[in-house]
Amino acid sequence: MEVLRTALTQLRAHILRSMLTMLGIVIGISTVILVVGMIENYRSNIENDLSKLGANTFQVERYDGQAFRDPDQRDFRKIINREVADVIRDRCPSVRFVGAELWRRGQSISYKGEKTNLSMLIGGATPEFAINNGYSLETGRFITERDVISHTRVTVIGMDAVDKLFPRENPLGRVVRINGQKFTVIGVFEKQGAATIGQGRDNRVIIPITSWEDMWGKKQSANLTIMAMSPELFDQAQDEVVGVLRQERKVAPGEENDFHIFSNASLAETLGGFATNMQLYGSIFGFIALLVAGFGVANVMLVSVTERTKEIGLRKAIGARRKDILRQFLIEAIILCLVGGLIGLAAGLGLVGAFGDWPPSVPFWAIVMSMGSTILLGVIAGYYPAYKAANLVPIDALRYE
Amino acid sequence: MSSRSLITIQRLHKVYFLGATKVHALRGLNLEIKRNEYVAIMGPSGSGKSTLMNIIGCLDVPTDGNYWLNDQDVSSLNDDELAHIRNKEIGFVFQTFNLLPRATALHNVELPLVYNGTTAKDRKVHAASALEIVGLADRMDHRPNELSGGQRQRVAIARALVNKPSIILADEPTGNLDSKTGVEIMEIFADLHGQGNTIILVTHERDIALHAQRIIHIKDGFVEKIETVS
């Protein structure tokens, strides 16, 4: 207790010096907490997003790299015709639903002179779209097989469009303009919320795939979303789909697939690897900051020992043993580090909270580990100065000016 | 050895090296000091006076010879054992006071009790009564920079008293004080002696030394003469 009191007195007495010394620790710890916290946020959001994708569902696209695509590295591949969905439906017994989607980015839709900005994503879809992608309807109905066959001018819109165009009206039955054409609103998607990968999913505006092709043609590659019959048949369904696609697209045996399959598992793997890398780099940076801070702490403790030589001499003269002095200076170093660590922790949590959800969620192990490492840092950085102090000869120390 | 003496020093030698120079500071010195004596140690610089004081104060150990303090041979103890003896048996008063600048008078006086495991509550009680003895009951919460030189030295004396040591060892206690304040401090030592304390005063001022009952003159590592003050 007494030692703690002395340590805090010293810290306060040299407040500027202490703060400057602590800065490295504050930076190191807040970085580690920030990185770990952000990754945690990110991971839980991704898991959230992925579960929205619909259970047992995978997607087929022409190119891989949904999240991090690099156009330069693509070889040319022919488009995926949406009609291949029908072939899959006929020939893959483990597949429950096959949906085809065509997308048009950067669109605007309007209603009575009111326009959304160009952030709308217009999807031409088949009826399986909603279930395969995990969308539910707030009101109205989704596109049916009949809508697709008859090229109906109907649309199901997301919350972004509703908020902009129908702030006080029920959108059902209203006629909006998409690409200059009139479409009747037949349904509204439930609010999806923000997403970690890409944009949120509230900007989707879905029309029958045939109506989409009427406006934008048949030259665009379709995305297929495929749901397996059951979790057990998920791999089987993928194998069947790969087989059909290779045959339809005339891929020679031994050649690589000229299409890419995404599933929750493969996506989670990629993103998990990314998160692990971030965590690694963050930890390395934090570790380096702590290491540098350690030298600062050792230095400031050595200065403190020199400045307080006379005090050490006095303490020894009136009965302090080596271990009393050693303990005193070690605890001072630990307190210095720990206070820095706590400030860093608070700053880190604040930053995580500012960038993500409040209250910030940082895994308990990260807090324990970071505080543990500041204490360890205090012991390591403080040991030599404390040892030096403990071994001062009292008569010399008392005479020191 | 004599069991009646508080301090018995026999054939004390101290040799140390100052760089490459061998210094023979004490050359077979003998000395006895009885309980409740008031003794002054005098001598020119280089006489071995400071070395003797350091050994009496258990801050240093002799190269040869014996030193019994309170019937215990302390000539060959290790550092931590010496620290324990210093804490229990010796109350130091220094020329430069040596108070902790950021601690209150009370806290400064408590300090020796911190190192013998006295509880915080008892520390406060003992420290307060030691401060009362030196007449600083109303200055307990003051820091050294809020006290005069004489008051600081009185805090230091209270710190020396707080553990009820066998010896109060004062090294030039008036050296940093004006003569009027010095007289006040010497009065406190006289009072403490009157209350039964053993006091050893190290000084080079004859006026100060004359407050003691005996003056021990050190020269060239020996006791040159012992003068009894009438």
XYZ file of C-alpha atoms in Angstrom:
631
model
C 0.000 0.000 0.000
C 2.745 2.339 1.088
C 4.738 1.429 -2.017
C 1.696 2.047 -4.204
C 1.240 5.455 -2.625
C 4.868 6.385 -3.261
C 4.578 5.166 -6.847
C 1.498 7.286 -7.522
C 3.123 10.297 -5.862
C 6.112 9.914 -8.159
C 3.861 9.586 -11.193
C 2.015 12.764 -10.283
C 5.189 14.636 -9.371
C 6.601 14.096 -12.863
C 3.343 14.192 -14.730
C 4.710 15.413 -18.059
C 7.592 12.986 -18.072
C 5.258 10.162 -17.092
C 2.757 11.024 -19.805
C 5.421 11.179 -22.491
C 6.817 7.862 -21.356
C 3.373 6.334 -21.344
C 2.555 7.586 -24.828
C 4.180 4.621 -26.542
C 2.261 2.230 -24.337
C -0.968 4.119 -24.956
C -0.411 3.920 -28.719
C 0.592 0.270 -28.621
C -2.277 -0.908 -26.468
C -4.941 1.214 -28.156
C -3.800 -0.087 -31.554
C -4.017 -3.686 -30.456
C -7.419 -3.136 -28.864
C -8.633 -1.226 -31.919
C -7.488 -3.888 -34.368
C -8.792 -6.781 -32.317
C -12.070 -4.972 -31.689
C -12.554 -3.996 -35.339
C -11.782 -7.507 -36.503
C -14.236 -8.845 -33.987
C -16.867 -6.420 -35.219
C -16.090 -7.288 -38.786
C -16.183 -11.001 -38.146
C -19.515 -10.934 -36.384
C -20.962 -8.710 -39.108
C -19.737 -11.069 -41.795
C -21.215 -14.013 -39.996
C -24.429 -12.042 -39.832
C -24.287 -11.262 -43.556
C -23.450 -14.777 -44.493
C -26.322 -16.201 -42.557
C -28.560 -13.795 -44.488
C -27.454 -15.492 -47.678
C -29.948 -18.256 -47.044
C -29.212 -21.664 -45.658
C -27.614 -24.334 -47.863
C -27.155 -21.830 -50.644
C -24.247 -21.294 -52.978
C -23.735 -19.016 -55.913
C -22.246 -19.417 -59.349
C -20.605 -16.457 -61.041
C -18.448 -16.058 -64.079
C -15.412 -14.766 -62.151
C -14.165 -15.287 -58.645
C -13.298 -12.565 -56.170
C -16.663 -11.250 -55.186
C -15.240 -9.150 -52.391
C -11.793 -8.317 -53.722
C -11.814 -8.596 -57.431
C -8.864 -7.808 -59.594
C -9.989 -7.257 -63.207
C -6.428 -7.403 -64.597
C -5.937 -10.995 -63.681
C -9.007 -12.309 -65.401
C -8.829 -14.548 -68.354
C -11.707 -14.196 -70.759
C -14.680 -16.377 -69.937
C -17.939 -16.691 -71.732
C -21.016 -15.426 -69.992
C -23.296 -17.634 -67.947
C -26.610 -17.877 -69.746
C -29.535 -17.674 -67.424
C -31.164 -20.572 -69.273
C -28.574 -22.889 -67.747
C -30.630 -22.572 -64.549
C -33.345 -24.612 -66.212
C -30.858 -27.331 -67.127
C -29.630 -27.475 -63.524
C -33.205 -27.635 -62.296
C -33.875 -30.651 -64.556
C -30.651 -32.579 -64.051
C -29.474 -32.015 -60.480
C -31.537 -34.089 -58.046
C -29.807 -32.678 -54.940
C -30.737 -29.110 -55.890
C -33.906 -27.674 -54.465
C -34.085 -24.182 -55.980
C -32.149 -22.546 -58.778
C -32.468 -18.839 -59.315
C -30.878 -16.652 -61.980
C -30.078 -12.980 -61.493
C -28.944 -10.175 -63.771
C -27.742 -6.966 -62.192
C -27.498 -3.362 -63.256
C -25.600 -1.010 -60.979
C -25.734 2.754 -60.539
C -29.396 3.195 -61.370
C -31.973 5.645 -60.205
C -35.722 5.143 -59.968
C -38.369 7.810 -59.715
C -41.916 8.388 -58.596
C -43.921 11.523 -59.386
C -40.830 13.660 -60.027
C -39.059 12.413 -56.900
C -35.812 10.575 -57.757
C -33.489 8.356 -55.815
C -29.762 8.902 -56.266
C -27.785 6.626 -58.561
C -27.158 3.993 -55.953
C -29.954 1.620 -56.900
C -29.115 -1.895 -57.985
C -31.698 -3.216 -60.415
C -31.957 -6.975 -60.398
C -33.711 -9.095 -62.948
C -34.649 -12.214 -61.035
C -36.563 -15.429 -60.998
C -38.974 -16.305 -58.164
C -36.258 -18.226 -56.252
C -34.342 -14.988 -55.618
C -36.000 -14.136 -52.311
C -35.607 -17.469 -50.606
C -32.109 -18.213 -51.945
C -30.770 -14.829 -50.819
C -32.593 -14.734 -47.537
C -34.881 -11.793 -48.303
C -38.251 -11.497 -46.613
C -41.098 -9.246 -47.632
C -42.405 -6.452 -45.472
C -45.611 -6.195 -47.485
C -47.005 -7.393 -50.803
C -45.795 -10.372 -52.798
C -42.681 -11.414 -54.652
C -42.236 -12.034 -58.390
C -43.851 -15.258 -59.600
C -43.154 -17.658 -62.422
C -46.065 -16.077 -64.213
C -44.488 -12.610 -63.989
C -41.348 -14.036 -65.575
C -43.198 -15.772 -68.381
C -45.356 -12.755 -69.236
C -42.574 -10.101 -68.900
C -44.751 -8.274 -66.372
C -43.787 -4.710 -65.493
C -43.815 -5.212 -61.730
C -41.188 -4.545 -59.096
C -40.304 -5.370 -55.507
C -38.338 -2.540 -53.915
C -35.978 -2.234 -50.950
C -36.163 0.176 -48.028
C -33.782 2.730 -49.544
C -36.225 3.370 -52.373
C -39.211 3.339 -50.035
C -37.615 5.896 -47.709
C -36.836 8.205 -50.591
C -39.930 7.876 -52.771
C -42.679 6.901 -50.334
C -41.926 8.569 -47.028
C -45.625 8.863 -46.136
C -47.388 6.655 -48.684
C -48.007 2.963 -49.025
C -45.948 2.074 -52.107
C -48.031 -0.970 -53.040
C -49.785 -0.459 -56.367
C -47.886 2.734 -57.143
C -46.164 3.075 -60.474
C -42.475 3.938 -60.437
C -40.137 4.559 -63.348
C -37.154 2.287 -63.818
C -34.846 3.169 -66.716
C -37.696 5.324 -67.976
C -40.162 2.438 -68.005
C -43.224 2.127 -65.799
C -43.275 -0.617 -63.157
C -45.952 -1.296 -60.559
C -44.760 -1.892 -57.023
C -46.046 -5.277 -55.842
C -43.903 -5.801 -52.752
C -41.425 -4.239 -50.319
C -38.412 -6.015 -48.794
C -37.859 -5.979 -45.051
C -35.074 -3.670 -43.883
C -31.737 -5.471 -44.149
C -29.405 -3.065 -42.369
C -25.793 -2.219 -43.136
C -23.423 -4.822 -44.489
C -19.705 -5.312 -44.030
C -18.937 -6.486 -47.532
C -19.942 -4.135 -50.318
C -22.988 -1.951 -49.875
C -25.984 -2.592 -47.742
C -28.707 -4.730 -49.233
C -31.491 -2.171 -48.966
C -30.744 -0.642 -52.363
C -32.040 -3.607 -54.316
C -34.926 -3.165 -56.785
C -36.077 -6.458 -58.253
C -38.029 -6.953 -61.477
C -38.798 -10.132 -63.481
C -35.673 -11.317 -65.273
C -37.484 -11.238 -68.613
C -38.473 -7.605 -68.135
C -34.849 -6.848 -67.256
C -33.705 -8.432 -70.536
C -36.288 -6.409 -72.427
C -34.497 -3.267 -71.299
C -30.853 -4.285 -71.158
C -30.562 -7.265 -73.451
C -29.186 -10.768 -73.069
C -25.462 -10.053 -73.297
C -24.808 -9.962 -69.577
C -23.592 -12.906 -67.546
C -26.073 -14.154 -64.993
C -25.413 -15.076 -61.371
C -26.998 -18.306 -60.266
C -28.101 -18.911 -56.693
C -28.637 -22.511 -55.854
C -30.111 -24.084 -52.750
C -29.364 -27.707 -51.895
C -32.081 -30.100 -50.781
C -30.541 -30.385 -47.312
C -27.320 -29.547 -45.479
C -26.169 -33.144 -45.992
C -26.615 -32.813 -49.749
C -24.816 -29.466 -49.998
C -21.527 -30.887 -51.326
C -23.384 -33.340 -53.529
C -25.439 -30.493 -55.012
C -22.273 -28.517 -55.742
C -20.728 -31.510 -57.494
C -23.820 -31.999 -59.631
C -23.949 -28.331 -60.578
C -20.251 -28.285 -61.465
C -20.813 -31.353 -63.649
C -23.727 -29.799 -65.501
C -21.987 -26.481 -66.001
C -18.791 -28.073 -67.330
C -20.805 -30.087 -69.791
C -22.994 -27.164 -70.895
C -19.987 -24.848 -71.226
C -17.904 -27.541 -72.913
C -14.998 -27.520 -70.488
C -12.560 -30.261 -71.484
C -11.619 -32.859 -68.850
C -8.526 -31.713 -66.946
C -9.211 -28.031 -67.594
C -10.165 -25.709 -64.792
C -13.742 -24.569 -64.306
C -14.527 -21.444 -66.298
C -16.873 -20.248 -63.583
C -16.665 -19.777 -59.854
C -18.678 -21.174 -56.979
C -19.166 -19.164 -53.829
C -20.522 -20.581 -50.656
C -20.683 -19.277 -47.126
C -17.825 -21.593 -46.285
C -15.483 -20.411 -49.041
C -16.351 -16.771 -48.413
C -15.881 -17.107 -44.691
C -12.543 -18.732 -45.318
C -11.270 -15.880 -47.495
C -12.492 -13.215 -45.112
C -11.308 -15.123 -42.085
C -7.829 -15.223 -43.608
C -8.004 -11.497 -44.234
C -9.065 -10.877 -40.642
C -6.277 -13.068 -39.318
C -3.735 -11.114 -41.351
C -5.073 -7.810 -40.060
C -4.910 -9.143 -36.534
C -1.337 -10.285 -37.085
C -0.173 -6.944 -38.486
C -1.995 -5.042 -35.759
C -0.405 -7.196 -33.104
C 3.049 -6.774 -34.617
C 2.614 -3.009 -34.728
C 1.363 -2.969 -31.146
C 4.237 -5.158 -30.049
C 6.793 -2.858 -31.673
C 5.187 0.172 -30.048
C 5.340 -1.579 -26.686
C 8.950 -2.571 -27.247
C 9.916 1.011 -28.027
C 7.887 2.175 -25.036
C 9.775 -0.341 -22.905
C 13.061 1.400 -23.635
C 11.444 4.699 -22.696
C 10.230 3.274 -19.402
C 13.638 1.777 -18.619
C 15.261 5.106 -19.423
C 12.907 7.172 -17.309
C 13.293 4.733 -14.434
C 17.088 5.006 -14.639
C 16.768 8.787 -14.533
C 14.454 8.455 -11.565
C 16.903 6.185 -9.716
C 19.733 8.657 -10.292
C 17.619 11.613 -9.202
C 16.527 9.812 -6.078
C 19.879 8.361 -5.084
C 19.784 10.306 -1.845
C 16.272 9.146 -1.087
C 17.350 5.550 -1.691
C 20.306 6.087 0.642
C 18.002 7.454 3.312
C 15.520 4.610 2.931
C 18.344 2.115 3.283
C 19.765 3.977 6.294
C 16.477 3.760 8.139
C 16.035 0.066 7.450
C 14.931 -0.654 3.872
C 16.363 -3.947 2.638
C 17.426 -4.633 -0.951
C 14.126 -6.269 -1.732
C 12.173 -3.303 -0.335
C 13.951 -0.949 -2.742
C 13.734 -3.434 -5.609
C 10.033 -3.846 -5.031
C 9.442 -0.109 -4.770
C 11.061 0.672 -8.123
C 9.569 -2.347 -9.865
C 6.118 -1.324 -8.730
C 6.741 2.224 -9.900
C 7.678 0.912 -13.343
C 4.660 -1.396 -13.400
C 2.309 1.401 -12.336
C 3.754 3.650 -15.021
C 3.143 0.965 -17.648
C -0.216 -0.091 -16.295
C -1.588 3.456 -16.187
C -0.425 3.840 -19.795
C -2.048 0.518 -20.604
C -5.334 1.522 -19.021
C -5.368 4.822 -20.923
C -4.586 2.864 -24.090
C -7.367 0.409 -23.307
C -9.854 3.224 -22.780
C -8.729 4.943 -25.998
C -8.880 1.645 -27.909
C -12.377 0.854 -26.637
C -13.454 4.398 -27.463
C -12.177 4.042 -31.017
C -13.768 0.633 -31.491
C -17.024 2.110 -30.216
C -16.694 5.136 -32.484
C -16.159 2.977 -35.586
C -18.533 0.213 -34.679
C -21.301 -0.548 -32.247
C -21.735 0.999 -28.828
C -20.962 -0.431 -26.329
C -17.800 -1.671 -28.024
C -17.247 -5.407 -27.938
C -13.638 -6.465 -27.541
C -12.905 -10.050 -26.599
C -12.060 -10.484 -22.925
C -8.852 -12.345 -23.737
C -7.546 -9.307 -25.626
C -8.106 -7.059 -22.616
C -6.495 -9.532 -20.224
C -3.575 -10.131 -22.594
C -2.930 -6.445 -23.231
C -3.031 -5.556 -19.535
C -0.876 -8.577 -18.765
C 1.682 -7.495 -21.320
C 1.887 -3.967 -19.881
C 2.557 -5.436 -16.443
C 5.178 -7.718 -17.954
C 6.654 -4.732 -19.747
C 6.867 -2.873 -16.437
C 8.695 -5.799 -14.842
C 11.130 -6.177 -17.728
C 11.792 -2.471 -18.268
C 11.887 -1.719 -14.551
C 14.039 -4.613 -13.426
C 17.470 -3.258 -14.259
C 16.832 0.238 -12.808
C 15.281 -1.319 -9.708
C 18.192 -3.732 -9.349
C 20.583 -0.828 -9.649
C 18.694 1.103 -6.980
C 18.547 -1.884 -4.639
C 22.297 -2.373 -4.827
C 23.310 1.183 -4.066
C 25.683 1.400 -1.116
C 23.889 3.474 1.530
C 26.871 5.611 2.580
C 27.665 6.527 -1.024
C 24.013 7.141 -1.826
C 23.573 9.375 1.208
C 26.573 11.451 0.230
C 25.387 11.771 -3.410
C 24.691 15.329 -4.504
C 33.042 -7.615 25.964
C 31.110 -5.879 28.634
C 27.428 -6.480 28.942
C 26.940 -3.138 30.692
C 28.093 -1.151 27.661
C 25.721 -0.322 24.851
C 28.593 -0.093 22.383
C 31.830 -2.013 22.637
C 34.384 -1.559 19.910
C 37.646 -3.505 19.976
C 40.699 -3.209 17.694
C 38.602 -1.834 14.862
C 40.306 -1.641 11.466
C 38.902 -0.254 8.259
C 40.770 -0.312 4.996
C 39.252 0.834 1.772
C 40.431 1.768 -1.672
C 40.004 5.166 -3.162
C 40.738 4.309 -6.766
C 44.132 2.671 -6.555
C 45.018 4.290 -3.217
C 44.729 2.142 -0.115
C 43.285 4.152 2.746
C 43.743 2.868 6.288
C 40.940 4.832 7.929
C 40.797 3.034 11.279
C 43.846 1.403 12.850
C 42.785 -0.734 15.783
C 40.387 1.672 17.477
C 38.836 0.823 20.859
C 35.747 2.516 22.275
C 33.005 1.932 24.822
C 29.785 3.883 25.131
C 27.317 3.188 27.911
C 23.581 3.333 27.830
C 22.119 6.825 28.302
C 25.451 8.469 27.591
C 25.723 11.669 25.570
C 28.925 11.473 23.569
C 30.454 13.716 20.940
C 32.922 12.441 18.360
C 35.332 15.075 17.063
C 38.218 15.019 14.693
C 39.625 16.745 11.646
C 38.686 15.498 8.196
C 40.625 12.403 7.270
C 40.823 11.370 10.931
C 38.538 8.380 10.458
C 35.679 10.105 12.231
C 33.181 9.550 9.393
C 34.273 5.956 8.928
C 33.756 5.317 12.629
C 30.352 6.926 12.495
C 29.344 4.787 9.498
C 30.395 1.628 11.307
C 28.634 2.654 14.532
C 25.543 3.395 12.421
C 25.800 -0.053 10.789
C 26.027 1.597 7.383
C 29.426 -0.009 6.892
C 31.300 -3.002 8.273
C 34.851 -3.080 9.672
C 37.686 -4.798 7.842
C 38.856 -6.291 11.130
C 38.008 -6.080 14.814
C 34.710 -6.336 16.654
C 31.692 -4.194 17.267
C 29.074 -5.230 19.794
C 25.888 -3.228 19.767
C 23.421 -4.025 22.523
C 25.264 -7.310 23.222
C 25.061 -8.380 19.588
C 28.130 -8.771 17.391
C 27.275 -6.730 14.319
C 30.770 -6.740 12.732
C 30.026 -9.410 10.198
C 26.365 -9.124 9.295
C 25.175 -9.031 5.697
C 23.374 -6.119 4.082
C 19.835 -7.114 4.947
C 20.752 -7.988 8.548
C 22.426 -4.591 8.876
C 19.311 -2.954 7.463
C 17.301 -4.666 10.179
C 19.731 -3.488 12.920
C 19.641 0.076 11.551
C 15.882 0.019 11.576
C 15.658 -1.285 15.140
C 18.673 0.193 16.928
C 19.761 3.406 15.195
C 18.020 6.715 14.736
C 19.871 8.864 12.212
C 19.896 12.647 12.138
C 21.727 14.103 9.137
C 23.228 17.495 8.436
C 21.039 17.913 5.354
C 17.885 16.544 7.057
C 17.212 14.064 4.218
C 13.449 14.337 4.263
C 11.297 13.125 1.379
C 10.270 16.388 -0.297
C 6.827 15.216 -1.444
C 5.791 13.623 1.821
C 4.211 15.386 4.789
C 6.027 15.664 8.106
C 3.878 12.860 9.469
C 4.602 10.609 6.516
C 8.339 11.309 6.748
C 8.331 10.300 10.389
C 6.334 7.154 9.598
C 8.948 5.948 7.145
C 11.122 3.773 9.471
C 7.939 2.029 10.639
C 7.093 1.128 7.034
C 10.169 -1.114 6.960
C 9.385 -3.093 10.103
C 5.847 -4.022 9.210
C 3.974 -1.689 11.568
C 0.359 -1.324 10.497
C -0.696 1.950 8.887
C -2.831 2.853 11.869
C -0.064 2.287 14.445
C 2.404 4.143 12.215
C 0.272 7.256 12.370
C -0.083 7.066 16.167
C 3.654 6.569 16.770
C 4.690 9.205 14.232
C 2.274 11.733 15.710
C 3.605 11.237 19.219
C 7.231 11.528 17.985
C 6.335 14.831 16.340
C 4.763 15.969 19.589
C 8.033 15.262 21.450
C 9.924 17.635 19.115
C 7.162 20.245 19.368
C 5.705 19.915 15.857
C 2.249 18.587 16.718
C 0.727 21.449 14.715
C 2.859 20.914 11.596
C 2.138 17.263 10.827
C 0.517 17.880 7.464
C 3.173 20.280 6.222
C 5.650 19.305 3.584
C 9.366 20.017 4.048
C 9.244 23.068 1.750
C 6.584 24.559 4.015
C 8.835 24.230 7.075
C 11.828 26.232 8.307
C 15.284 24.645 8.546
C 14.934 24.150 12.285
C 11.509 22.580 11.845
C 12.847 20.252 9.162
C 15.607 19.077 11.454
C 13.040 18.514 14.177
C 11.010 16.348 11.765
C 14.210 14.409 11.112
C 14.770 14.012 14.867
C 11.197 12.766 15.272
C 11.906 10.249 12.483
C 15.032 9.125 14.374
C 12.996 8.686 17.566
C 9.961 6.927 16.179
C 11.320 3.377 16.417
C 12.637 3.930 19.974
C 16.200 3.113 18.917
C 19.152 2.294 21.213
C 21.220 5.152 19.751
C 20.430 8.487 18.226
C 23.299 9.119 15.847
C 23.517 12.729 14.741
C 25.985 13.785 12.031
C 26.643 17.546 12.171
C 22.954 18.163 13.001
C 23.390 21.946 13.243
C 25.698 22.268 10.244
C 22.996 23.670 7.971
C 21.297 25.845 10.564
C 21.900 29.349 11.875
C 23.339 29.522 15.375
C 20.056 30.452 17.090
C 18.239 27.521 15.518
C 21.257 25.337 16.245
C 20.862 26.137 19.931
C 17.194 25.091 19.793
C 18.136 21.777 18.210
C 20.821 21.174 20.839
C 18.184 21.804 23.501
C 16.067 19.058 21.991
C 19.030 16.657 22.144
C 19.576 17.639 25.782
C 15.896 16.893 26.518
C 16.091 13.545 24.745
C 19.175 12.666 26.733
C 17.318 13.660 29.882
C 14.538 11.223 28.912
C 17.004 8.343 28.846
C 18.187 8.256 25.237
C 21.759 7.501 24.224
C 23.067 10.205 21.928
C 26.155 10.155 19.721
C 26.975 13.458 18.112
C 29.491 13.744 15.294
C 30.751 17.276 14.865
C 33.789 19.388 14.174
C 32.489 22.365 16.209
C 33.762 22.448 19.746
C 30.804 24.599 20.895
C 28.433 21.889 19.783
C 30.560 19.064 21.162
C 30.558 20.724 24.582
C 26.852 19.819 24.957
C 27.915 16.182 25.431
C 29.195 14.481 28.586
C 32.289 13.110 26.890
C 34.158 14.207 23.814
C 36.035 11.495 21.929
C 38.842 12.924 19.823
C 39.778 10.842 16.784
C 43.039 11.261 14.944
C 44.739 9.056 12.350
C 42.369 6.187 12.944
C 42.823 6.037 16.716
C 41.140 7.568 19.728
C 43.527 10.376 20.480
C 41.990 11.346 23.811
C 38.727 11.262 25.684
C 37.706 14.499 27.278
C 35.115 14.601 30.048
C 32.982 17.721 29.962
C 32.431 19.130 33.394
